[in-house]
JSON list of N, CA and C in Angstrom, two decimals:
[
{"chain": "A", "resi": 22, "resn": "ARG", "atom": "N", "xyz": [0.83, -1.18, 0.00]},
{"chain": "A", "resi": 22, "resn": "ARG", "atom": "CA", "xyz": [0.00, 0.00, 0.00]},
{"chain": "A", "resi": 22, "resn": "ARG", "atom": "C", "xyz": [0.87, 1.24, 0.00]},
{"chain": "A", "resi": 23, "resn": "LEU", "atom": "N", "xyz": [0.36, 2.28, -0.61]},
{"chain": "A", "resi": 23, "resn": "LEU", "atom": "CA", "xyz": [1.11, 3.53, -0.69]},
{"chain": "A", "resi": 23, "resn": "LEU", "atom": "C", "xyz": [0.64, 4.56, 0.32]},
{"chain": "A", "resi": 24, "resn": "ASP", "atom": "N", "xyz": [-0.48, 4.32, 0.95]},
{"chain": "A", "resi": 24, "resn": "ASP", "atom": "CA", "xyz": [-0.98, 5.27, 1.96]},
{"chain": "A", "resi": 24, "resn": "ASP", "atom": "C", "xyz": [-0.78, 4.69, 3.36]},
{"chain": "A", "resi": 25, "resn": "ASN", "atom": "N", "xyz": [-1.17, 5.44, 4.36]},
{"chain": "A", "resi": 25, "resn": "ASN", "atom": "CA", "xyz": [-0.97, 5.01, 5.75]},
{"chain": "A", "resi": 25, "resn": "ASN", "atom": "C", "xyz": [-2.22, 4.42, 6.38]},
{"chain": "A", "resi": 26, "resn": "LYS", "atom": "N", "xyz": [-3.17, 4.03, 5.58]},
{"chain": "A", "resi": 26, "resn": "LYS", "atom": "CA", "xyz": [-4.41, 3.48, 6.11]},
{"chain": "A", "resi": 26, "resn": "LYS", "atom": "C", "xyz": [-4.25, 2.00, 6.42]},
{"chain": "A", "resi": 27, "resn": "PRO", "atom": "N", "xyz": [-5.05, 1.47, 7.35]},
{"chain": "A", "resi": 27, "resn": "PRO", "atom": "CA", "xyz": [-4.96, 0.04, 7.64]},
{"chain": "A", "resi": 27, "resn": "PRO", "atom": "C", "xyz": [-5.32, -0.80, 6.42]},
{"chain": "A", "resi": 28, "resn": "ALA", "atom": "N", "xyz": [-4.71, -1.95, 6.33]},
{"chain": "A", "resi": 28, "resn": "ALA", "atom": "CA", "xyz": [-4.98, -2.84, 5.20]},
{"chain": "A", "resi": 28, "resn": "ALA", "atom": "C", "xyz": [-6.33, -3.53, 5.36]},
{"chain": "A", "resi": 29, "resn": "GLY", "atom": "N", "xyz": [-6.81, -3.65, 6.58]},
{"chain": "A", "resi": 29, "resn": "GLY", "atom": "CA", "xyz": [-8.09, -4.31, 6.79]},
{"chain": "A", "resi": 29, "resn": "GLY", "atom": "C", "xyz": [-8.49, -4.26, 8.25]},
{"chain": "A", "resi": 30, "resn": "SER", "atom": "N", "xyz": [-9.75, -4.51, 8.50]},
{"chain": "A", "resi": 30, "resn": "SER", "atom": "CA", "xyz": [-10.27, -4.56, 9.86]},
{"chain": "A", "resi": 30, "resn": "SER", "atom": "C", "xyz": [-11.17, -5.77, 10.00]},
{"chain": "A", "resi": 31, "resn": "MET", "atom": "N", "xyz": [-11.08, -6.43, 11.15]},
{"chain": "A", "resi": 31, "resn": "MET", "atom": "CA", "xyz": [-11.94, -7.58, 11.43]},
{"chain": "A", "resi": 31, "resn": "MET", "atom": "C", "xyz": [-12.55, -7.37, 12.80]},
{"chain": "A", "resi": 32, "resn": "LEU", "atom": "N", "xyz": [-13.80, -7.71, 12.95]},
{"chain": "A", "resi": 32, "resn": "LEU", "atom": "CA", "xyz": [-14.48, -7.60, 14.23]},
{"chain": "A", "resi": 32, "resn": "LEU", "atom": "C", "xyz": [-15.05, -8.97, 14.57]},
{"chain": "A", "resi": 33, "resn": "PHE", "atom": "N", "xyz": [-14.58, -9.54, 15.68]},
{"chain": "A", "resi": 33, "resn": "PHE", "atom": "CA", "xyz": [-15.07, -10.83, 16.14]},
{"chain": "A", "resi": 33, "resn": "PHE", "atom": "C", "xyz": [-15.95, -10.59, 17.36]},
{"chain": "A", "resi": 34, "resn": "VAL", "atom": "N", "xyz": [-17.20, -10.98, 17.28]},
{"chain": "A", "resi": 34, "resn": "VAL", "atom": "CA", "xyz": [-18.16, -10.76, 18.35]},
{"chain": "A", "resi": 34, "resn": "VAL", "atom": "C", "xyz": [-18.73, -12.10, 18.76]},
{"chain": "A", "resi": 35, "resn": "GLY", "atom": "N", "xyz": [-18.84, -12.31, 20.07]},
{"chain": "A", "resi": 35, "resn": "GLY", "atom": "CA", "xyz": [-19.42, -13.54, 20.55]},
{"chain": "A", "resi": 35, "resn": "GLY", "atom": "C", "xyz": [-19.21, -13.69, 22.05]},
{"chain": "A", "resi": 36, "resn": "SER", "atom": "N", "xyz": [-19.85, -14.66, 22.62]},
{"chain": "A", "resi": 36, "resn": "SER", "atom": "CA", "xyz": [-19.73, -14.88, 24.06]},
{"chain": "A", "resi": 36, "resn": "SER", "atom": "C", "xyz": [-18.37, -15.50, 24.39]},
{"chain": "A", "resi": 37, "resn": "THR", "atom": "N", "xyz": [-18.09, -15.60, 25.67]},
{"chain": "A", "resi": 37, "resn": "THR", "atom": "CA", "xyz": [-16.83, -16.15, 26.14]},
{"chain": "A", "resi": 37, "resn": "THR", "atom": "C", "xyz": [-16.66, -17.59, 25.67]},
{"chain": "A", "resi": 38, "resn": "GLY", "atom": "N", "xyz": [-15.45, -17.90, 25.23]},
{"chain": "A", "resi": 38, "resn": "GLY", "atom": "CA", "xyz": [-15.14, -19.26, 24.83]},
{"chain": "A", "resi": 38, "resn": "GLY", "atom": "C", "xyz": [-15.50, -19.63, 23.41]},
{"chain": "A", "resi": 39, "resn": "THR", "atom": "N", "xyz": [-15.77, -18.64, 22.56]},
{"chain": "A", "resi": 39, "resn": "THR", "atom": "CA", "xyz": [-16.17, -18.95, 21.18]},
{"chain": "A", "resi": 39, "resn": "THR", "atom": "C", "xyz": [-15.01, -18.89, 20.20]},
{"chain": "A", "resi": 40, "resn": "GLY", "atom": "N", "xyz": [-13.80, -18.52, 20.66]},
{"chain": "A", "resi": 40, "resn": "GLY", "atom": "CA", "xyz": [-12.63, -18.57, 19.79]},
{"chain": "A", "resi": 40, "resn": "GLY", "atom": "C", "xyz": [-12.24, -17.26, 19.14]},
{"chain": "A", "resi": 41, "resn": "LYS", "atom": "N", "xyz": [-12.67, -16.14, 19.69]},
{"chain": "A", "resi": 41, "resn": "LYS", "atom": "CA", "xyz": [-12.32, -14.85, 19.10]},
{"chain": "A", "resi": 41, "resn": "LYS", "atom": "C", "xyz": [-10.81, -14.60, 19.15]},
{"chain": "A", "resi": 42, "resn": "THR", "atom": "N", "xyz": [-10.20, -14.84, 20.30]},
{"chain": "A", "resi": 42, "resn": "THR", "atom": "CA", "xyz": [-8.76, -14.65, 20.44]},
{"chain": "A", "resi": 42, "resn": "THR", "atom": "C", "xyz": [-8.01, -15.64, 19.57]},
{"chain": "A", "resi": 43, "resn": "TYR", "atom": "N", "xyz": [-8.49, -16.84, 19.50]},
{"chain": "A", "resi": 43, "resn": "TYR", "atom": "CA", "xyz": [-7.86, -17.87, 18.66]},
{"chain": "A", "resi": 43, "resn": "TYR", "atom": "C", "xyz": [-7.87, -17.43, 17.19]},
{"chain": "A", "resi": 44, "resn": "LEU", "atom": "N", "xyz": [-8.98, -16.88, 16.72]},
{"chain": "A", "resi": 44, "resn": "LEU", "atom": "CA", "xyz": [-9.06, -16.41, 15.34]},
{"chain": "A", "resi": 44, "resn": "LEU", "atom": "C", "xyz": [-8.08, -15.27, 15.08]},
{"chain": "A", "resi": 45, "resn": "ALA", "atom": "N", "xyz": [-7.95, -14.36, 16.05]},
{"chain": "A", "resi": 45, "resn": "ALA", "atom": "CA", "xyz": [-6.99, -13.26, 15.90]},
{"chain": "A", "resi": 45, "resn": "ALA", "atom": "C", "xyz": [-5.56, -13.79, 15.85]},
{"chain": "A", "resi": 46, "resn": "GLU", "atom": "N", "xyz": [-5.25, -14.77, 16.68]},
{"chain": "A", "resi": 46, "resn": "GLU", "atom": "CA", "xyz": [-3.92, -15.38, 16.66]},
{"chain": "A", "resi": 46, "resn": "GLU", "atom": "C", "xyz": [-3.64, -16.05, 15.33]},
{"chain": "A", "resi": 47, "resn": "LYS", "atom": "N", "xyz": [-4.60, -16.76, 14.82]},
{"chain": "A", "resi": 47, "resn": "LYS", "atom": "CA", "xyz": [-4.42, -17.45, 13.54]},
{"chain": "A", "resi": 47, "resn": "LYS", "atom": "C", "xyz": [-4.33, -16.46, 12.37]},
{"chain": "A", "resi": 48, "resn": "ALA", "atom": "N", "xyz": [-5.08, -15.36, 12.45]},
{"chain": "A", "resi": 48, "resn": "ALA", "atom": "CA", "xyz": [-4.98, -14.33, 11.41]},
{"chain": "A", "resi": 48, "resn": "ALA", "atom": "C", "xyz": [-3.60, -13.71, 11.40]},
{"chain": "A", "resi": 49, "resn": "ALA", "atom": "N", "xyz": [-3.06, -13.41, 12.58]},
{"chain": "A", "resi": 49, "resn": "ALA", "atom": "CA", "xyz": [-1.71, -12.86, 12.67]},
{"chain": "A", "resi": 49, "resn": "ALA", "atom": "C", "xyz": [-0.68, -13.86, 12.15]},
{"chain": "A", "resi": 50, "resn": "GLU", "atom": "N", "xyz": [-0.85, -15.11, 12.50]},
{"chain": "A", "resi": 50, "resn": "GLU", "atom": "CA", "xyz": [0.06, -16.15, 12.03]},
{"chain": "A", "resi": 50, "resn": "GLU", "atom": "C", "xyz": [0.00, -16.30, 10.51]},
{"chain": "A", "resi": 51, "resn": "PHE", "atom": "N", "xyz": [-1.21, -16.27, 9.96]},
{"chain": "A", "resi": 51, "resn": "PHE", "atom": "CA", "xyz": [-1.39, -16.42, 8.52]},
{"chain": "A", "resi": 51, "resn": "PHE", "atom": "C", "xyz": [-0.74, -15.26, 7.76]},
{"chain": "A", "resi": 52, "resn": "MET", "atom": "N", "xyz": [-0.85, -14.06, 8.30]},
{"chain": "A", "resi": 52, "resn": "MET", "atom": "CA", "xyz": [-0.28, -12.88, 7.64]},
{"chain": "A", "resi": 52, "resn": "MET", "atom": "C", "xyz": [1.18, -12.63, 8.03]},
{"chain": "A", "resi": 53, "resn": "SER", "atom": "N", "xyz": [1.74, -13.51, 8.85]},
{"chain": "A", "resi": 53, "resn": "SER", "atom": "CA", "xyz": [3.13, -13.37, 9.33]},
{"chain": "A", "resi": 53, "resn": "SER", "atom": "C", "xyz": [3.37, -12.03, 10.01]},
{"chain": "A", "resi": 54, "resn": "MET", "atom": "N", "xyz": [2.44, -11.65, 10.87]},
{"chain": "A", "resi": 54, "resn": "MET", "atom": "CA", "xyz": [2.53, -10.39, 11.61]},
{"chain": "A", "resi": 54, "resn": "MET", "atom": "C", "xyz": [2.48, -10.69, 13.10]},
{"chain": "A", "resi": 55, "resn": "PRO", "atom": "N", "xyz": [3.11, -9.81, 13.90]},
{"chain": "A", "resi": 55, "resn": "PRO", "atom": "CA", "xyz": [3.00, -10.00, 15.35]},
{"chain": "A", "resi": 55, "resn": "PRO", "atom": "C", "xyz": [1.59, -9.67, 15.83]},
{"chain": "A", "resi": 56, "resn": "LEU", "atom": "N", "xyz": [1.18, -10.31, 16.91]},
{"chain": "A", "resi": 56, "resn": "LEU", "atom": "CA", "xyz": [-0.11, -10.04, 17.54]},
{"chain": "A", "resi": 56, "resn": "LEU", "atom": "C", "xyz": [0.14, -9.16, 18.76]},
{"chain": "A", "resi": 57, "resn": "VAL", "atom": "N", "xyz": [-0.51, -8.00, 18.79]},
{"chain": "A", "resi": 57, "resn": "VAL", "atom": "CA", "xyz": [-0.41, -7.08, 19.92]},
{"chain": "A", "resi": 57, "resn": "VAL", "atom": "C", "xyz": [-1.74, -7.10, 20.65]},
{"chain": "A", "resi": 58, "resn": "THR", "atom": "N", "xyz": [-1.74, -7.55, 21.89]},
{"chain": "A", "resi": 58, "resn": "THR", "atom": "CA", "xyz": [-2.96, -7.64, 22.68]},
{"chain": "A", "resi": 58, "resn": "THR", "atom": "C", "xyz": [-3.02, -6.47, 23.66]},
{"chain": "A", "resi": 59, "resn": "ILE", "atom": "N", "xyz": [-4.14, -5.76, 23.65]},
{"chain": "A", "resi": 59, "resn": "ILE", "atom": "CA", "xyz": [-4.35, -4.63, 24.56]},
{"chain": "A", "resi": 59, "resn": "ILE", "atom": "C", "xyz": [-5.59, -4.94, 25.38]},
{"chain": "A", "resi": 60, "resn": "ASP", "atom": "N", "xyz": [-5.42, -5.02, 26.70]},
{"chain": "A", "resi": 60, "resn": "ASP", "atom": "CA", "xyz": [-6.53, -5.31, 27.61]},
{"chain": "A", "resi": 60, "resn": "ASP", "atom": "C", "xyz": [-7.27, -4.02, 27.91]},
{"chain": "A", "resi": 61, "resn": "MET", "atom": "N", "xyz": [-8.49, -3.92, 27.45]},
{"chain": "A", "resi": 61, "resn": "MET", "atom": "CA", "xyz": [-9.26, -2.68, 27.54]},
{"chain": "A", "resi": 61, "resn": "MET", "atom": "C", "xyz": [-9.84, -2.44, 28.93]},
{"chain": "A", "resi": 62, "resn": "THR", "atom": "N", "xyz": [-9.73, -3.40, 29.85]},
{"chain": "A", "resi": 62, "resn": "THR", "atom": "CA", "xyz": [-10.24, -3.17, 31.20]},
{"chain": "A", "resi": 62, "resn": "THR", "atom": "C", "xyz": [-9.45, -2.08, 31.92]},
{"chain": "A", "resi": 63, "resn": "TYR", "atom": "N", "xyz": [-8.23, -1.80, 31.47]},
{"chain": "A", "resi": 63, "resn": "TYR", "atom": "CA", "xyz": [-7.42, -0.74, 32.07]},
{"chain": "A", "resi": 63, "resn": "TYR", "atom": "C", "xyz": [-7.89, 0.65, 31.67]},
{"chain": "A", "resi": 64, "resn": "TYR", "atom": "N", "xyz": [-8.76, 0.74, 30.71]},
{"chain": "A", "resi": 64, "resn": "TYR", "atom": "CA", "xyz": [-9.21, 2.03, 30.19]},
{"chain": "A", "resi": 64, "resn": "TYR", "atom": "C", "xyz": [-10.70, 2.27, 30.45]},
{"chain": "A", "resi": 65, "resn": "GLY", "atom": "N", "xyz": [-11.14, 1.88, 31.62]},
{"chain": "A", "resi": 65, "resn": "GLY", "atom": "CA", "xyz": [-12.54, 2.02, 31.97]},
{"chain": "A", "resi": 65, "resn": "GLY", "atom": "C", "xyz": [-12.89, 3.34, 32.62]},
{"chain": "A", "resi": 66, "resn": "SER", "atom": "N", "xyz": [-11.89, 4.10, 33.05]},
{"chain": "A", "resi": 66, "resn": "SER", "atom": "CA", "xyz": [-12.17, 5.37, 33.72]},
{"chain": "A", "resi": 66, "resn": "SER", "atom": "C", "xyz": [-12.26, 6.51, 32.70]},
{"chain": "A", "resi": 67, "resn": "GLU", "atom": "N", "xyz": [-12.83, 7.60, 33.14]},
{"chain": "A", "resi": 67, "resn": "GLU", "atom": "CA", "xyz": [-13.05, 8.77, 32.29]},
{"chain": "A", "resi": 67, "resn": "GLU", "atom": "C", "xyz": [-11.74, 9.40, 31.82]},
{"chain": "A", "resi": 68, "resn": "ASP", "atom": "N", "xyz": [-10.71, 9.35, 32.65]},
{"chain": "A", "resi": 68, "resn": "ASP", "atom": "CA", "xyz": [-9.44, 10.01, 32.34]},
{"chain": "A", "resi": 68, "resn": "ASP", "atom": "C", "xyz": [-8.41, 9.09, 31.70]},
{"chain": "A", "resi": 69, "resn": "SER", "atom": "N", "xyz": [-8.81, 7.95, 31.17]},
{"chain": "A", "resi": 69, "resn": "SER", "atom": "CA", "xyz": [-7.86, 6.98, 30.61]},
{"chain": "A", "resi": 69, "resn": "SER", "atom": "C", "xyz": [-7.63, 7.14, 29.11]},
{"chain": "A", "resi": 70, "resn": "LEU", "atom": "N", "xyz": [-8.26, 8.12, 28.49]},
{"chain": "A", "resi": 70, "resn": "LEU", "atom": "CA", "xyz": [-8.12, 8.29, 27.04]},
{"chain": "A", "resi": 70, "resn": "LEU", "atom": "C", "xyz": [-6.68, 8.60, 26.65]},
{"chain": "A", "resi": 71, "resn": "ASP", "atom": "N", "xyz": [-6.03, 9.51, 27.35]},
{"chain": "A", "resi": 71, "resn": "ASP", "atom": "CA", "xyz": [-4.64, 9.85, 27.02]},
{"chain": "A", "resi": 71, "resn": "ASP", "atom": "C", "xyz": [-3.71, 8.66, 27.17]},
{"chain": "A", "resi": 72, "resn": "ARG", "atom": "N", "xyz": [-3.91, 7.89, 28.21]},
{"chain": "A", "resi": 72, "resn": "ARG", "atom": "CA", "xyz": [-3.10, 6.69, 28.44]},
{"chain": "A", "resi": 72, "resn": "ARG", "atom": "C", "xyz": [-3.31, 5.67, 27.31]},
{"chain": "A", "resi": 73, "resn": "PHE", "atom": "N", "xyz": [-4.55, 5.51, 26.89]},
{"chain": "A", "resi": 73, "resn": "PHE", "atom": "CA", "xyz": [-4.87, 4.59, 25.80]},
{"chain": "A", "resi": 73, "resn": "PHE", "atom": "C", "xyz": [-4.18, 5.02, 24.50]},
{"chain": "A", "resi": 74, "resn": "ILE", "atom": "N", "xyz": [-4.26, 6.30, 24.18]},
{"chain": "A", "resi": 74, "resn": "ILE", "atom": "CA", "xyz": [-3.62, 6.81, 22.96]},
{"chain": "A", "resi": 74, "resn": "ILE", "atom": "C", "xyz": [-2.11, 6.60, 23.02]},
{"chain": "A", "resi": 75, "resn": "ASP", "atom": "N", "xyz": [-1.51, 6.84, 24.18]},
{"chain": "A", "resi": 75, "resn": "ASP", "atom": "CA", "xyz": [-0.06, 6.64, 24.33]},
{"chain": "A", "resi": 75, "resn": "ASP", "atom": "C", "xyz": [0.33, 5.18, 24.09]},
{"chain": "A", "resi": 76, "resn": "VAL", "atom": "N", "xyz": [-0.44, 4.26, 24.68]},
{"chain": "A", "resi": 76, "resn": "VAL", "atom": "CA", "xyz": [-0.12, 2.83, 24.54]},
{"chain": "A", "resi": 76, "resn": "VAL", "atom": "C", "xyz": [-0.27, 2.37, 23.10]},
{"chain": "A", "resi": 77, "resn": "VAL", "atom": "N", "xyz": [-1.36, 2.74, 22.45]},
{"chain": "A", "resi": 77, "resn": "VAL", "atom": "CA", "xyz": [-1.58, 2.32, 21.07]},
{"chain": "A", "resi": 77, "resn": "VAL", "atom": "C", "xyz": [-0.54, 2.94, 20.14]},
{"chain": "A", "resi": 78, "resn": "SER", "atom": "N", "xyz": [-0.22, 4.21, 20.35]},
{"chain": "A", "resi": 78, "resn": "SER", "atom": "CA", "xyz": [0.79, 4.88, 19.52]},
{"chain": "A", "resi": 78, "resn": "SER", "atom": "C", "xyz": [2.15, 4.22, 19.67]},
{"chain": "A", "resi": 79, "resn": "ARG", "atom": "N", "xyz": [2.51, 3.89, 20.90]},
{"chain": "A", "resi": 79, "resn": "ARG", "atom": "CA", "xyz": [3.79, 3.24, 21.14]},
{"chain": "A", "resi": 79, "resn": "ARG", "atom": "C", "xyz": [3.85, 1.86, 20.49]},
{"chain": "A", "resi": 80, "resn": "GLN", "atom": "N", "xyz": [2.77, 1.10, 20.62]},
{"chain": "A", "resi": 80, "resn": "GLN", "atom": "CA", "xyz": [2.74, -0.23, 20.02]},
{"chain": "A", "resi": 80, "resn": "GLN", "atom": "C", "xyz": [2.83, -0.16, 18.49]},
{"chain": "A", "resi": 81, "resn": "LEU", "atom": "N", "xyz": [2.13, 0.81, 17.89]},
{"chain": "A", "resi": 81, "resn": "LEU", "atom": "CA", "xyz": [2.18, 0.95, 16.44]},
{"chain": "A", "resi": 81, "resn": "LEU", "atom": "C", "xyz": [3.53, 1.45, 15.96]},
{"chain": "A", "resi": 82, "resn": "ALA", "atom": "N", "xyz": [4.21, 2.25, 16.77]},
{"chain": "A", "resi": 82, "resn": "ALA", "atom": "CA", "xyz": [5.55, 2.71, 16.40]},
{"chain": "A", "resi": 82, "resn": "ALA", "atom": "C", "xyz": [6.55, 1.57, 16.45]},
{"chain": "A", "resi": 83, "resn": "GLU", "atom": "N", "xyz": [6.40, 0.69, 17.45]},
{"chain": "A", "resi": 83, "resn": "GLU", "atom": "CA", "xyz": [7.31, -0.45, 17.59]},
{"chain": "A", "resi": 83, "resn": "GLU", "atom": "C", "xyz": [7.03, -1.54, 16.56]},
{"chain": "A", "resi": 84, "resn": "LYS", "atom": "N", "xyz": [5.76, -1.77, 16.29]},
{"chain": "A", "resi": 84, "resn": "LYS", "atom": "CA", "xyz": [5.35, -2.84, 15.36]},
{"chain": "A", "resi": 84, "resn": "LYS", "atom": "C", "xyz": [4.31, -2.29, 14.40]},
{"chain": "A", "resi": 85, "resn": "PRO", "atom": "N", "xyz": [4.75, -1.55, 13.36]},
{"chain": "A", "resi": 85, "resn": "PRO", "atom": "CA", "xyz": [3.77, -0.88, 12.50]},
{"chain": "A", "resi": 85, "resn": "PRO", "atom": "C", "xyz": [2.88, -1.84, 11.71]},
{"chain": "A", "resi": 86, "resn": "PHE", "atom": "N", "xyz": [3.37, -3.00, 11.36]},
{"chain": "A", "resi": 86, "resn": "PHE", "atom": "CA", "xyz": [2.57, -3.98, 10.64]},
{"chain": "A", "resi": 86, "resn": "PHE", "atom": "C", "xyz": [2.25, -5.11, 11.60]},
{"chain": "A", "resi": 87, "resn": "SER", "atom": "N", "xyz": [1.13, -4.98, 12.29]},
{"chain": "A", "resi": 87, "resn": "SER", "atom": "CA", "xyz": [0.77, -5.96, 13.30]},
{"chain": "A", "resi": 87, "resn": "SER", "atom": "C", "xyz": [-0.75, -6.09, 13.36]},
{"chain": "A", "resi": 88, "resn": "VAL", "atom": "N", "xyz": [-1.18, -7.14, 14.03]},
{"chain": "A", "resi": 88, "resn": "VAL", "atom": "CA", "xyz": [-2.60, -7.36, 14.30]},
{"chain": "A", "resi": 88, "resn": "VAL", "atom": "C", "xyz": [-2.85, -6.89, 15.73]},
{"chain": "A", "resi": 89, "resn": "LEU", "atom": "N", "xyz": [-3.76, -5.94, 15.88]},
{"chain": "A", "resi": 89, "resn": "LEU", "atom": "CA", "xyz": [-4.11, -5.43, 17.21]},
{"chain": "A", "resi": 89, "resn": "LEU", "atom": "C", "xyz": [-5.35, -6.17, 17.71]},
{"chain": "A", "resi": 90, "resn": "LEU", "atom": "N", "xyz": [-5.24, -6.69, 18.91]},
{"chain": "A", "resi": 90, "resn": "LEU", "atom": "CA", "xyz": [-6.36, -7.40, 19.53]},
{"chain": "A", "resi": 90, "resn": "LEU", "atom": "C", "xyz": [-6.76, -6.62, 20.77]},
{"chain": "A", "resi": 91, "resn": "PHE", "atom": "N", "xyz": [-7.97, -6.09, 20.76]},
{"chain": "A", "resi": 91, "resn": "PHE", "atom": "CA", "xyz": [-8.50, -5.35, 21.91]},
{"chain": "A", "resi": 91, "resn": "PHE", "atom": "C", "xyz": [-9.37, -6.30, 22.72]},
{"chain": "A", "resi": 92, "resn": "GLU", "atom": "N", "xyz": [-8.83, -6.81, 23.82]},
{"chain": "A", "resi": 92, "resn": "GLU", "atom": "CA", "xyz": [-9.56, -7.75, 24.69]},
{"chain": "A", "resi": 92, "resn": "GLU", "atom": "C", "xyz": [-10.51, -6.98, 25.61]},
{"chain": "A", "resi": 93, "resn": "GLU", "atom": "N", "xyz": [-11.65, -7.57, 25.90]},
{"chain": "A", "resi": 93, "resn": "GLU", "atom": "CA", "xyz": [-12.64, -7.02, 26.84]},
{"chain": "A", "resi": 93, "resn": "GLU", "atom": "C", "xyz": [-13.01, -5.58, 26.46]},
{"chain": "A", "resi": 94, "resn": "ILE", "atom": "N", "xyz": [-13.29, -5.35, 25.19]},
{"chain": "A", "resi": 94, "resn": "ILE", "atom": "CA", "xyz": [-13.54, -3.99, 24.71]},
{"chain": "A", "resi": 94, "resn": "ILE", "atom": "C", "xyz": [-14.82, -3.39, 25.30]},
{"chain": "A", "resi": 95, "resn": "GLU", "atom": "N", "xyz": [-15.73, -4.22, 25.72]},
{"chain": "A", "resi": 95, "resn": "GLU", "atom": "CA", "xyz": [-16.98, -3.70, 26.29]},
{"chain": "A", "resi": 95, "resn": "GLU", "atom": "C", "xyz": [-16.76, -3.03, 27.65]},
{"chain": "A", "resi": 96, "resn": "LYS", "atom": "N", "xyz": [-15.61, -3.25, 28.28]},
{"chain": "A", "resi": 96, "resn": "LYS", "atom": "CA", "xyz": [-15.32, -2.66, 29.60]},
{"chain": "A", "resi": 96, "resn": "LYS", "atom": "C", "xyz": [-14.61, -1.32, 29.49]},
{"chain": "A", "resi": 97, "resn": "ALA", "atom": "N", "xyz": [-14.31, -0.86, 28.30]},
{"chain": "A", "resi": 97, "resn": "ALA", "atom": "CA", "xyz": [-13.63, 0.42, 28.11]},
{"chain": "A", "resi": 97, "resn": "ALA", "atom": "C", "xyz": [-14.62, 1.57, 28.25]},
{"chain": "A", "resi": 98, "resn": "ASN", "atom": "N", "xyz": [-14.08, 2.72, 28.58]},
{"chain": "A", "resi": 98, "resn": "ASN", "atom": "CA", "xyz": [-14.89, 3.94, 28.69]},
{"chain": "A", "resi": 98, "resn": "ASN", "atom": "C", "xyz": [-15.40, 4.35, 27.31]},
{"chain": "A", "resi": 99, "resn": "VAL", "atom": "N", "xyz": [-16.52, 5.02, 27.27]},
{"chain": "A", "resi": 99, "resn": "VAL", "atom": "CA", "xyz": [-17.14, 5.44, 26.02]},
{"chain": "A", "resi": 99, "resn": "VAL", "atom": "C", "xyz": [-16.20, 6.38, 25.24]},
{"chain": "A", "resi": 100, "resn": "ARG", "atom": "N", "xyz": [-15.49, 7.25, 25.93]},
{"chain": "A", "resi": 100, "resn": "ARG", "atom": "CA", "xyz": [-14.56, 8.17, 25.25]},
{"chain": "A", "resi": 100, "resn": "ARG", "atom": "C", "xyz": [-13.45, 7.39, 24.55]},
{"chain": "A", "resi": 101, "resn": "VAL", "atom": "N", "xyz": [-12.99, 6.33, 25.17]},
{"chain": "A", "resi": 101, "resn": "VAL", "atom": "CA", "xyz": [-11.94, 5.50, 24.56]},
{"chain": "A", "resi": 101, "resn": "VAL", "atom": "C", "xyz": [-12.50, 4.78, 23.36]},
{"chain": "A", "resi": 102, "resn": "LEU", "atom": "N", "xyz": [-13.70, 4.26, 23.46]},
{"chain": "A", "resi": 102, "resn": "LEU", "atom": "CA", "xyz": [-14.31, 3.55, 22.34]},
{"chain": "A", "resi": 102, "resn": "LEU", "atom": "C", "xyz": [-14.57, 4.48, 21.16]},
{"chain": "A", "resi": 103, "resn": "ASP", "atom": "N", "xyz": [-14.95, 5.71, 21.43]},
{"chain": "A", "resi": 103, "resn": "ASP", "atom": "CA", "xyz": [-15.20, 6.68, 20.35]},
{"chain": "A", "resi": 103, "resn": "ASP", "atom": "C", "xyz": [-13.93, 7.01, 19.60]},
{"chain": "A", "resi": 104, "resn": "ARG", "atom": "N", "xyz": [-12.80, 6.94, 20.27]},
{"chain": "A", "resi": 104, "resn": "ARG", "atom": "CA", "xyz": [-11.53, 7.27, 19.63]},
{"chain": "A", "resi": 104, "resn": "ARG", "atom": "C", "xyz": [-11.17, 6.19, 18.64]}
]
């Protein structure tokens, strides 16, 4: 790609134990990319947006071509989810 946009996005939705993390691991393995897991339970407070942006920016700077896995995304603050 010649631009800086993501090559693709996947959203896995389902109850616990349905293999969402497994699918993300296999997708990363298939594309020969590292898997970066971010636990969203740490970003449940109102003031966690800046911390979230710092963590994601740092991870993308270290591993620009990677699969990002946002675990427990429903527990994140609404401001973080909007970002």
